Tab-separated table of N, CA and C in Angstrom:
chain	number	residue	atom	x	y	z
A	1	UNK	N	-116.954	-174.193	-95.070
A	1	UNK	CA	-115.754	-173.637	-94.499
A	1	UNK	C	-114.600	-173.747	-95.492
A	2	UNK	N	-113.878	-172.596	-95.606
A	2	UNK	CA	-112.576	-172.903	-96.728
A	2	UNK	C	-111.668	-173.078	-95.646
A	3	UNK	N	-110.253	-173.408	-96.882
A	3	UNK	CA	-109.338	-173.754	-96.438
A	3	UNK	C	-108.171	-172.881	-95.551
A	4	UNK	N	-107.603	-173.633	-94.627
A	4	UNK	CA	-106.799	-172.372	-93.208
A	4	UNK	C	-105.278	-172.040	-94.347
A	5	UNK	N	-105.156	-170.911	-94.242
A	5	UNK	CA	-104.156	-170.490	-95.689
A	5	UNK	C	-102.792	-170.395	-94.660
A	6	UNK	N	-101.785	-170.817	-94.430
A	6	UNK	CA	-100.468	-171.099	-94.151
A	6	UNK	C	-99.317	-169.760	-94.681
A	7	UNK	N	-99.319	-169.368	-95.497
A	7	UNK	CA	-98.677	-169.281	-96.082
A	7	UNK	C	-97.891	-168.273	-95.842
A	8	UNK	N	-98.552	-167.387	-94.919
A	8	UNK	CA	-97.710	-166.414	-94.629
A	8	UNK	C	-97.355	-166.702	-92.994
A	9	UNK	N	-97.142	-167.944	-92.342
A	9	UNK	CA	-96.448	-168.544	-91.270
A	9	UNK	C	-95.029	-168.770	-92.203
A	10	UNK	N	-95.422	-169.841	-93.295
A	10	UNK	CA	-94.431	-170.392	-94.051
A	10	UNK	C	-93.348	-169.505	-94.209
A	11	UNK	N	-93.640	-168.482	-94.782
A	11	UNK	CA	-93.272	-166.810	-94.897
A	11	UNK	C	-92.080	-166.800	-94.041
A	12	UNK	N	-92.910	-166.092	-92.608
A	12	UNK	CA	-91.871	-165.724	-91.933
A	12	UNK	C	-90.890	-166.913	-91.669
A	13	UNK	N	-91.193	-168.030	-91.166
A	13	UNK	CA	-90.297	-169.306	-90.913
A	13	UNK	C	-88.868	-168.814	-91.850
A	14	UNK	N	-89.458	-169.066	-93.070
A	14	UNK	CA	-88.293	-169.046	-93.967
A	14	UNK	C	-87.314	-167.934	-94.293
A	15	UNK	N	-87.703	-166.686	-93.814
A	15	UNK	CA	-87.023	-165.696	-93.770
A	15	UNK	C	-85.682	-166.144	-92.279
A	16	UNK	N	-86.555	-166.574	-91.337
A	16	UNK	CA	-85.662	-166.797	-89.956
A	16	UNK	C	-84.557	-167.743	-90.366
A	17	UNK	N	-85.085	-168.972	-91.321
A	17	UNK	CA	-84.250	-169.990	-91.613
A	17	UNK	C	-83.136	-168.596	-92.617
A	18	UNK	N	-83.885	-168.672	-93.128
A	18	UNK	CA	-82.665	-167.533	-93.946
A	18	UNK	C	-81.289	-167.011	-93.087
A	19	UNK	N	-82.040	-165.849	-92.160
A	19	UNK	CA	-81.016	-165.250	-91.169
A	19	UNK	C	-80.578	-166.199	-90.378
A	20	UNK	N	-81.012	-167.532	-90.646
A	20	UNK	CA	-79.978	-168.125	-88.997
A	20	UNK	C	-78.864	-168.587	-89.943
A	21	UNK	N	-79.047	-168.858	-91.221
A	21	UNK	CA	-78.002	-169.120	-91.965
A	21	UNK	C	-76.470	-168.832	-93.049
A	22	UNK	N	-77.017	-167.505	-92.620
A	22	UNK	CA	-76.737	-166.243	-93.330
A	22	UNK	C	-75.056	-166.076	-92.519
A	23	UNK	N	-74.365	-166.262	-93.733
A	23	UNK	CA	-72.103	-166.268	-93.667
A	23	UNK	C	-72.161	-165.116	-93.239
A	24	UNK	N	-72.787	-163.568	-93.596
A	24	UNK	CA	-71.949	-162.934	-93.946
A	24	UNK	C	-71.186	-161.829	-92.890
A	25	UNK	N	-71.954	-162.248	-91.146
A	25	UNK	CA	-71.188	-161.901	-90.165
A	25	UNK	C	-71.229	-163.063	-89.209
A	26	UNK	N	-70.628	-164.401	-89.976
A	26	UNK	CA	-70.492	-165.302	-89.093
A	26	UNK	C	-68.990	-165.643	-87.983
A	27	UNK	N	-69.125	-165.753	-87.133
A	27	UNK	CA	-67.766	-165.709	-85.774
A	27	UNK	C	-67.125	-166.986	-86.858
A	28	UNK	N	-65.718	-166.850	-86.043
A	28	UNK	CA	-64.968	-167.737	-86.447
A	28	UNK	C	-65.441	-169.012	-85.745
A	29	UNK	N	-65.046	-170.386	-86.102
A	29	UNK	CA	-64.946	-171.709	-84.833
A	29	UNK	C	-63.986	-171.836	-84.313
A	30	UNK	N	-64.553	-171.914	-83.343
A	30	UNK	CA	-63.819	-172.418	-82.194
A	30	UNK	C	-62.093	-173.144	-82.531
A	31	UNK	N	-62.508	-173.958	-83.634
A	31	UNK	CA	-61.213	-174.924	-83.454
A	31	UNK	C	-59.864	-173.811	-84.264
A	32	UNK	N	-60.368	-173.108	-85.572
A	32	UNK	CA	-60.210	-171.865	-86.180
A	32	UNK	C	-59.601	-170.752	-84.827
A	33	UNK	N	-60.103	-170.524	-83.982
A	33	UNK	CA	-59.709	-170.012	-82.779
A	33	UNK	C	-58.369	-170.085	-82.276
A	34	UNK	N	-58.944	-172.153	-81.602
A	34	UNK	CA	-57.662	-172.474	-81.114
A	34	UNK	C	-56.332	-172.793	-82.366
A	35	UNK	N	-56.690	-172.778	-83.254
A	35	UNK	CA	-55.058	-172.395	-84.058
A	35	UNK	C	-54.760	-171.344	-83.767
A	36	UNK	N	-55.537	-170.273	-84.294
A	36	UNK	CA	-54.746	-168.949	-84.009
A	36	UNK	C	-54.106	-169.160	-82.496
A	37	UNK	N	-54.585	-169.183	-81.520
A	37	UNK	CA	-54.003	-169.486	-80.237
A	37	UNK	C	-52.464	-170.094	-80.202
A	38	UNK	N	-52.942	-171.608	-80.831
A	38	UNK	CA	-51.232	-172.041	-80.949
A	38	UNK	C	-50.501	-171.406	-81.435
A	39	UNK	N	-51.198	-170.859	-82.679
A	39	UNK	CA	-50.133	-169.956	-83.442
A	39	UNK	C	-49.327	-168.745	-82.498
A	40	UNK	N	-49.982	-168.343	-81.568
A	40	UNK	CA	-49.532	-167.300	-80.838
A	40	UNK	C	-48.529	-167.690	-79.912
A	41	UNK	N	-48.909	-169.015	-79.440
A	41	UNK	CA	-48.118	-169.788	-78.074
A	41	UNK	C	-46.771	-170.088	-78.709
A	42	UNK	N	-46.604	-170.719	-79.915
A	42	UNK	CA	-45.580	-170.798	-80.789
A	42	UNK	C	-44.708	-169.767	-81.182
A	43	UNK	N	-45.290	-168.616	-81.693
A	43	UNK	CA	-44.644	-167.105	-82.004
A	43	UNK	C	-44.079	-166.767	-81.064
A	44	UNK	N	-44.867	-167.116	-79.470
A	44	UNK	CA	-44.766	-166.037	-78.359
A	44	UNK	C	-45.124	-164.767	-78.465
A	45	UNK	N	-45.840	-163.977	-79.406
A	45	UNK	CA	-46.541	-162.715	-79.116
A	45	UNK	C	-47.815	-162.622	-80.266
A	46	UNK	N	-48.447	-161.685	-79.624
A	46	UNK	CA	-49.898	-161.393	-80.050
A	46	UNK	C	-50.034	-161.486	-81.647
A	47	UNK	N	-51.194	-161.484	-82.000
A	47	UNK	CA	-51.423	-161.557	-83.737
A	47	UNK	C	-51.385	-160.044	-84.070
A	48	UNK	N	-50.697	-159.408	-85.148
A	48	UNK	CA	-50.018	-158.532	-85.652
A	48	UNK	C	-51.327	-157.783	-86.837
A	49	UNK	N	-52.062	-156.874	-86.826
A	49	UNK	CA	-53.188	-156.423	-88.092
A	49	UNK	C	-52.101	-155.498	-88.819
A	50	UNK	N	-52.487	-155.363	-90.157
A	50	UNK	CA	-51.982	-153.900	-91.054
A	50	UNK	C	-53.626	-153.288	-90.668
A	51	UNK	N	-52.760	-151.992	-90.445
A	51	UNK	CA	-54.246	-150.904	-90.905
A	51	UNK	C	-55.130	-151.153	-91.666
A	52	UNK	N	-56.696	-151.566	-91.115
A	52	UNK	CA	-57.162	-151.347	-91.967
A	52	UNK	C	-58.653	-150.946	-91.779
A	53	UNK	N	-59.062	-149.851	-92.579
A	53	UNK	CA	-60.060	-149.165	-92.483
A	53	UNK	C	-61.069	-149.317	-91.952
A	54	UNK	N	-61.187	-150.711	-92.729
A	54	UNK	CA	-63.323	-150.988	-92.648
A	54	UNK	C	-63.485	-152.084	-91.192
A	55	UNK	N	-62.042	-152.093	-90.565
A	55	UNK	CA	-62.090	-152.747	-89.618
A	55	UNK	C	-62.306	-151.547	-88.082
A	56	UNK	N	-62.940	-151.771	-86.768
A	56	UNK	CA	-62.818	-151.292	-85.557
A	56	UNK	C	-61.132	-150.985	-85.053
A	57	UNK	N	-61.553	-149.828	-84.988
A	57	UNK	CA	-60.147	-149.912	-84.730
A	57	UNK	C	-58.867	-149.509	-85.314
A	58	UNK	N	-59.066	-149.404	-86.419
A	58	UNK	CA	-57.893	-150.118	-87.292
A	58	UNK	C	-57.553	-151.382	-87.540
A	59	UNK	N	-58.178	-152.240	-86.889
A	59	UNK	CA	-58.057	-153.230	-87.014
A	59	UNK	C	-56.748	-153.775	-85.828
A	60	UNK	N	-56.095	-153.012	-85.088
A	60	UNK	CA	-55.211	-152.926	-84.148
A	60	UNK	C	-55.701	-153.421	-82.621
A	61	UNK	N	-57.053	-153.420	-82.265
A	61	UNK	CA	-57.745	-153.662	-80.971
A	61	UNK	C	-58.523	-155.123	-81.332
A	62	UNK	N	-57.921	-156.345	-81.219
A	62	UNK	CA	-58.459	-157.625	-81.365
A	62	UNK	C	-58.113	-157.931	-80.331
A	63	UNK	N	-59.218	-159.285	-79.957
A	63	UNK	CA	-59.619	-160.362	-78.897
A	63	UNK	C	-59.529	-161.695	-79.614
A	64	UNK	N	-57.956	-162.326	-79.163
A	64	UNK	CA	-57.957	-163.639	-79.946
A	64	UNK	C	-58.891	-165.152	-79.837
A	65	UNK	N	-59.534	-164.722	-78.549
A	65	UNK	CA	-59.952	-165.569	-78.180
A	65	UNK	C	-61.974	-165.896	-78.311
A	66	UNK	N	-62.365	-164.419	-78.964
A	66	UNK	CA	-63.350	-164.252	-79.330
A	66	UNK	C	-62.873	-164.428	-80.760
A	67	UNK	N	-62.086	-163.805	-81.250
A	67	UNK	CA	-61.870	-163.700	-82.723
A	67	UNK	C	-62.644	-162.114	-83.261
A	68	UNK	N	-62.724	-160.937	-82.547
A	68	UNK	CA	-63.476	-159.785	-82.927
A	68	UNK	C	-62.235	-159.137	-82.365
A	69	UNK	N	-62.675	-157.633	-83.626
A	69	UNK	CA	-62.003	-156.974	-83.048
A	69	UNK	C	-62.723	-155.651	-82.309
A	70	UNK	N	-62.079	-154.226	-81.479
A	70	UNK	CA	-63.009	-153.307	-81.165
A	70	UNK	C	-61.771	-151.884	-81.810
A	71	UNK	N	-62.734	-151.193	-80.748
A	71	UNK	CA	-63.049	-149.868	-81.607
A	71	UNK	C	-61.360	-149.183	-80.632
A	72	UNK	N	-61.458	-149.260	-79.561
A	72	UNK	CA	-60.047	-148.466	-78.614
A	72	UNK	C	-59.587	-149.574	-77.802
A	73	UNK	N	-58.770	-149.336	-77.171
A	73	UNK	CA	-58.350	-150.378	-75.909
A	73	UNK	C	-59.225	-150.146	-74.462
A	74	UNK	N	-59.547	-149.263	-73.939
A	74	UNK	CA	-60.358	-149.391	-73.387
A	74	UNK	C	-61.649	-150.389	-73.334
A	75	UNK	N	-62.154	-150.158	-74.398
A	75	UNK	CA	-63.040	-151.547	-75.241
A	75	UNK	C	-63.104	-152.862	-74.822
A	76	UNK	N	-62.219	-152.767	-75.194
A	76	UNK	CA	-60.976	-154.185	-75.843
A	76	UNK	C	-60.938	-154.642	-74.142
A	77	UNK	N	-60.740	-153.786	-72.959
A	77	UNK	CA	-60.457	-153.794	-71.746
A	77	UNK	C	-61.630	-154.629	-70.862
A	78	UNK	N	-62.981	-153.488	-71.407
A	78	UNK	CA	-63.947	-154.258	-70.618
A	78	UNK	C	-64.370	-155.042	-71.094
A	79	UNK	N	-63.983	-155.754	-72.773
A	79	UNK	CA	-64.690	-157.127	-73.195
A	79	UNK	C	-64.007	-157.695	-71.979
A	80	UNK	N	-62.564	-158.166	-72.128
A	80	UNK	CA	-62.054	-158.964	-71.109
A	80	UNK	C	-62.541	-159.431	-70.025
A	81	UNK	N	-63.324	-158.676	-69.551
A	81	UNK	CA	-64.281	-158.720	-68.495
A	81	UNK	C	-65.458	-159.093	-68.168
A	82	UNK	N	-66.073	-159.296	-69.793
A	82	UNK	CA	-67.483	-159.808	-69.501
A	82	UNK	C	-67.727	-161.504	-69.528
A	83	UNK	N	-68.801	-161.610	-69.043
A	83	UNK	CA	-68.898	-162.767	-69.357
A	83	UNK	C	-69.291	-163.424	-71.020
A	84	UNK	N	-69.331	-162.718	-71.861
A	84	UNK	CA	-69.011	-163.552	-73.013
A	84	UNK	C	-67.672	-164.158	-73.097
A	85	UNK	N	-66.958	-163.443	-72.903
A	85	UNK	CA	-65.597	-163.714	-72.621
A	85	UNK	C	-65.002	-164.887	-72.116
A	86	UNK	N	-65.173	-164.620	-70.962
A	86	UNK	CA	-65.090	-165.738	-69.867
A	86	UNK	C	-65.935	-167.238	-70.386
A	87	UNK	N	-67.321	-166.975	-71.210
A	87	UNK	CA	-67.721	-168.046	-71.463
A	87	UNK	C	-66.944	-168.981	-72.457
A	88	UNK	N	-66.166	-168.137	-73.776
A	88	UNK	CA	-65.065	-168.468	-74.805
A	88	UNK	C	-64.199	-168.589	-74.022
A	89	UNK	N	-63.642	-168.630	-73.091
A	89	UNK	CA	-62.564	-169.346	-72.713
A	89	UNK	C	-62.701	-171.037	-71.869
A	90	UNK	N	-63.909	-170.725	-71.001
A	90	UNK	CA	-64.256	-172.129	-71.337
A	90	UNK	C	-64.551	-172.621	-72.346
A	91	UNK	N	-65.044	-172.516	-73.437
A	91	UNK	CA	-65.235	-173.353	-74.388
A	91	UNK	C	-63.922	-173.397	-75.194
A	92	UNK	N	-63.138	-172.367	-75.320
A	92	UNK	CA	-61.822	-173.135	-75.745
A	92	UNK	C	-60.684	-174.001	-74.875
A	93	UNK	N	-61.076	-174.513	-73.500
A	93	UNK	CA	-60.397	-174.809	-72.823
A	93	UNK	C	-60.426	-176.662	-73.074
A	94	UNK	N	-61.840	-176.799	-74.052
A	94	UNK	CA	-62.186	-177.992	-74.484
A	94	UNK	C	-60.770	-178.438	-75.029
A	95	UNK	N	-60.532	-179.698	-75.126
A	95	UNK	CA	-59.567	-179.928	-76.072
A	95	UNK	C	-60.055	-179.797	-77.924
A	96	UNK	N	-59.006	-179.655	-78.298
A	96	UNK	CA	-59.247	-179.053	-80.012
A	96	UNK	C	-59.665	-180.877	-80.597
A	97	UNK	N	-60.890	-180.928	-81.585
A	97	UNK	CA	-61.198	-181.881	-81.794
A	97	UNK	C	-60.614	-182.349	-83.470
A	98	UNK	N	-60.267	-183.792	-83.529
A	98	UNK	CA	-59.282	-183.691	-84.164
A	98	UNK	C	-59.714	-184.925	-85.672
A	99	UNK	N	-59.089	-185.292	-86.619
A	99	UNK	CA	-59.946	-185.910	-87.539
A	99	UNK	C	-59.492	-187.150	-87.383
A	100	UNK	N	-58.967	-187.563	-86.196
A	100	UNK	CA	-58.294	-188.958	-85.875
A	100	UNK	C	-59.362	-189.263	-84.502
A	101	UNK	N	-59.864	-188.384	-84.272
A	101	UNK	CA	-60.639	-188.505	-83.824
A	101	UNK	C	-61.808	-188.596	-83.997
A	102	UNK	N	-62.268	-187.942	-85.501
A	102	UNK	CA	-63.640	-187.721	-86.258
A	102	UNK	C	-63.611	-189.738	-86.615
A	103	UNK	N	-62.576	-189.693	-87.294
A	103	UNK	CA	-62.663	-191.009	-87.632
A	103	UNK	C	-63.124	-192.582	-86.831
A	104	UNK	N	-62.191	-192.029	-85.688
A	104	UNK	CA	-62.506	-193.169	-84.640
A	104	UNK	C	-64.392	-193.300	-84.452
A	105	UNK	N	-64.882	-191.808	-84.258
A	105	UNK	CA	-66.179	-191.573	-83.931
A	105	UNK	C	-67.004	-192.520	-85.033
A	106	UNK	N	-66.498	-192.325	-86.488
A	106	UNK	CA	-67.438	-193.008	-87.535
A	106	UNK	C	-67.025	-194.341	-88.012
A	107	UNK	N	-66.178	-195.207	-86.504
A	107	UNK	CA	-66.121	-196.364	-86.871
A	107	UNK	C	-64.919	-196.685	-87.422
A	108	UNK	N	-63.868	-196.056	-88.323
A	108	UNK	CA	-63.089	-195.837	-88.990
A	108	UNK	C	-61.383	-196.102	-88.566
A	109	UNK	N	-60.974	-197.458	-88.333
A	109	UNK	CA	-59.933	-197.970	-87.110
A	109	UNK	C	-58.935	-198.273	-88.512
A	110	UNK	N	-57.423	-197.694	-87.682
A	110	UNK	CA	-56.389	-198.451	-88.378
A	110	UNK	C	-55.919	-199.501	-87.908
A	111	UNK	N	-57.111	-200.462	-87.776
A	111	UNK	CA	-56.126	-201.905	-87.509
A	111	UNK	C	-54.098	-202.313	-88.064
A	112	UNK	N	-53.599	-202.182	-87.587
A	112	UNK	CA	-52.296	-202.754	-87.862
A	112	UNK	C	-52.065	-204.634	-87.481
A	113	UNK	N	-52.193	-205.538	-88.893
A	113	UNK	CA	-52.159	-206.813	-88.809
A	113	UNK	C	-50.776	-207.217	-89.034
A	114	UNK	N	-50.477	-208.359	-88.108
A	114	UNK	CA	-49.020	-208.710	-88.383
A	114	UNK	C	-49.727	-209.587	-89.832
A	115	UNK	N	-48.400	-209.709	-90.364
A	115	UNK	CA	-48.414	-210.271	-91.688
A	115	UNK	C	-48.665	-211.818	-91.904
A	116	UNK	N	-49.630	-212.053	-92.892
A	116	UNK	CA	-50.209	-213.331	-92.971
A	116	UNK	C	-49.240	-214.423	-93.024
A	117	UNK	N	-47.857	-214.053	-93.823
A	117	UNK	CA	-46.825	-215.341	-93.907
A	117	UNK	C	-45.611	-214.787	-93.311
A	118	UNK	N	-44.995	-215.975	-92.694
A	118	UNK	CA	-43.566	-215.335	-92.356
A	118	UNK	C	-42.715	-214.840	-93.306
A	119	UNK	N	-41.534	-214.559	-92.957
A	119	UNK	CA	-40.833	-213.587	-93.875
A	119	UNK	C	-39.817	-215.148	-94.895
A	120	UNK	N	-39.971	-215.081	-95.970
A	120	UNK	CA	-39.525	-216.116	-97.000
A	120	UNK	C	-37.954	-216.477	-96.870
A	121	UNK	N	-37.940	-217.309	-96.962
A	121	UNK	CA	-36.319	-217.927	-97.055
A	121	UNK	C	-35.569	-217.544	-98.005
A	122	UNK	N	-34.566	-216.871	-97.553
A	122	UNK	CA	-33.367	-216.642	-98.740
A	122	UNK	C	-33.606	-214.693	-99.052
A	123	UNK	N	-34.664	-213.927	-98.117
A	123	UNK	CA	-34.889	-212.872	-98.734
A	123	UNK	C	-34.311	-211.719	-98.360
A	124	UNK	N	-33.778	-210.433	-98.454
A	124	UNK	CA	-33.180	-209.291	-98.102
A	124	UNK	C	-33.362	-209.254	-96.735
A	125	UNK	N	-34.622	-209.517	-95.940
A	125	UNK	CA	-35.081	-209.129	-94.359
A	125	UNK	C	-34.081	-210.121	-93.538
A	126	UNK	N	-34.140	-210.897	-93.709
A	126	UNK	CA	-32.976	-211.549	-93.458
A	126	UNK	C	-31.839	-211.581	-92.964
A	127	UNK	N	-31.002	-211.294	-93.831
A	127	UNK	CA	-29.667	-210.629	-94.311
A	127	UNK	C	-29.387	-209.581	-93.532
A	128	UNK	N	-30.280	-208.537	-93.419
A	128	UNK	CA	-30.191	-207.584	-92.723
A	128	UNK	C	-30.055	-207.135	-91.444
């Protein structure tokens, strides 16, 4: 009996690993999201496109909260409506995760120690 040849499992696997990894129509994150968001809450009005071509739209029919844009307002109307939609807004309703928080997670504490000696005789703190 010869040997069971793999290789074209291996094959496809690695093509999939490929496409699951693949930038070059990757969504924005989430946290990427919720800035733009603040950014908007702060401005008080919507995010502003220049014309532009190779975008839906003009680039004029965006969903800040997906981060895509579409083709008319109508569009743009019944995304609002679907449940992808609705699902990105729960998930941005998470709080925005933060690197004071990354830190805490990996252990990473700013202990604040009072100071090993009292404050020296005769010195500026003192005086003051």
């Amino acid at each position: 009996m010869g040997r069971v040849r793999n290789s074209r499992r291996r094959t496809r696997k690695n093509k999939e690993y490929k496409k699951g990894i693949d930038t070059k129509r990757r969504p924005r994150d989430v946290d990427q999201i919720q800035d733009d968001i603040a950014k908007e809450a702060e401005l008080g009005k919507k995010m502003e496109f220049e014309y532009d071509e190779d975008l839906p739209g003009l680039g004029q029919f965006y969903c800040t909260q997906c981060g895509r844009h579409f083709g008319d307002q109508s569009t743009l109307d019944i995304h609002t409506d679907s449940k992808l939609h609705k699902r990105r807004l729960r998930t941005l309703a998470i709080e925005q995760y933060t690197q004071d928080e990354a830190e805490r997670a990996a252990g990473k504490t700013k202990e604040v120690l009072p100071p090993a000696h009292g404050p020296r005789p005769g010195s500026m703190e003192e005086d003051a």
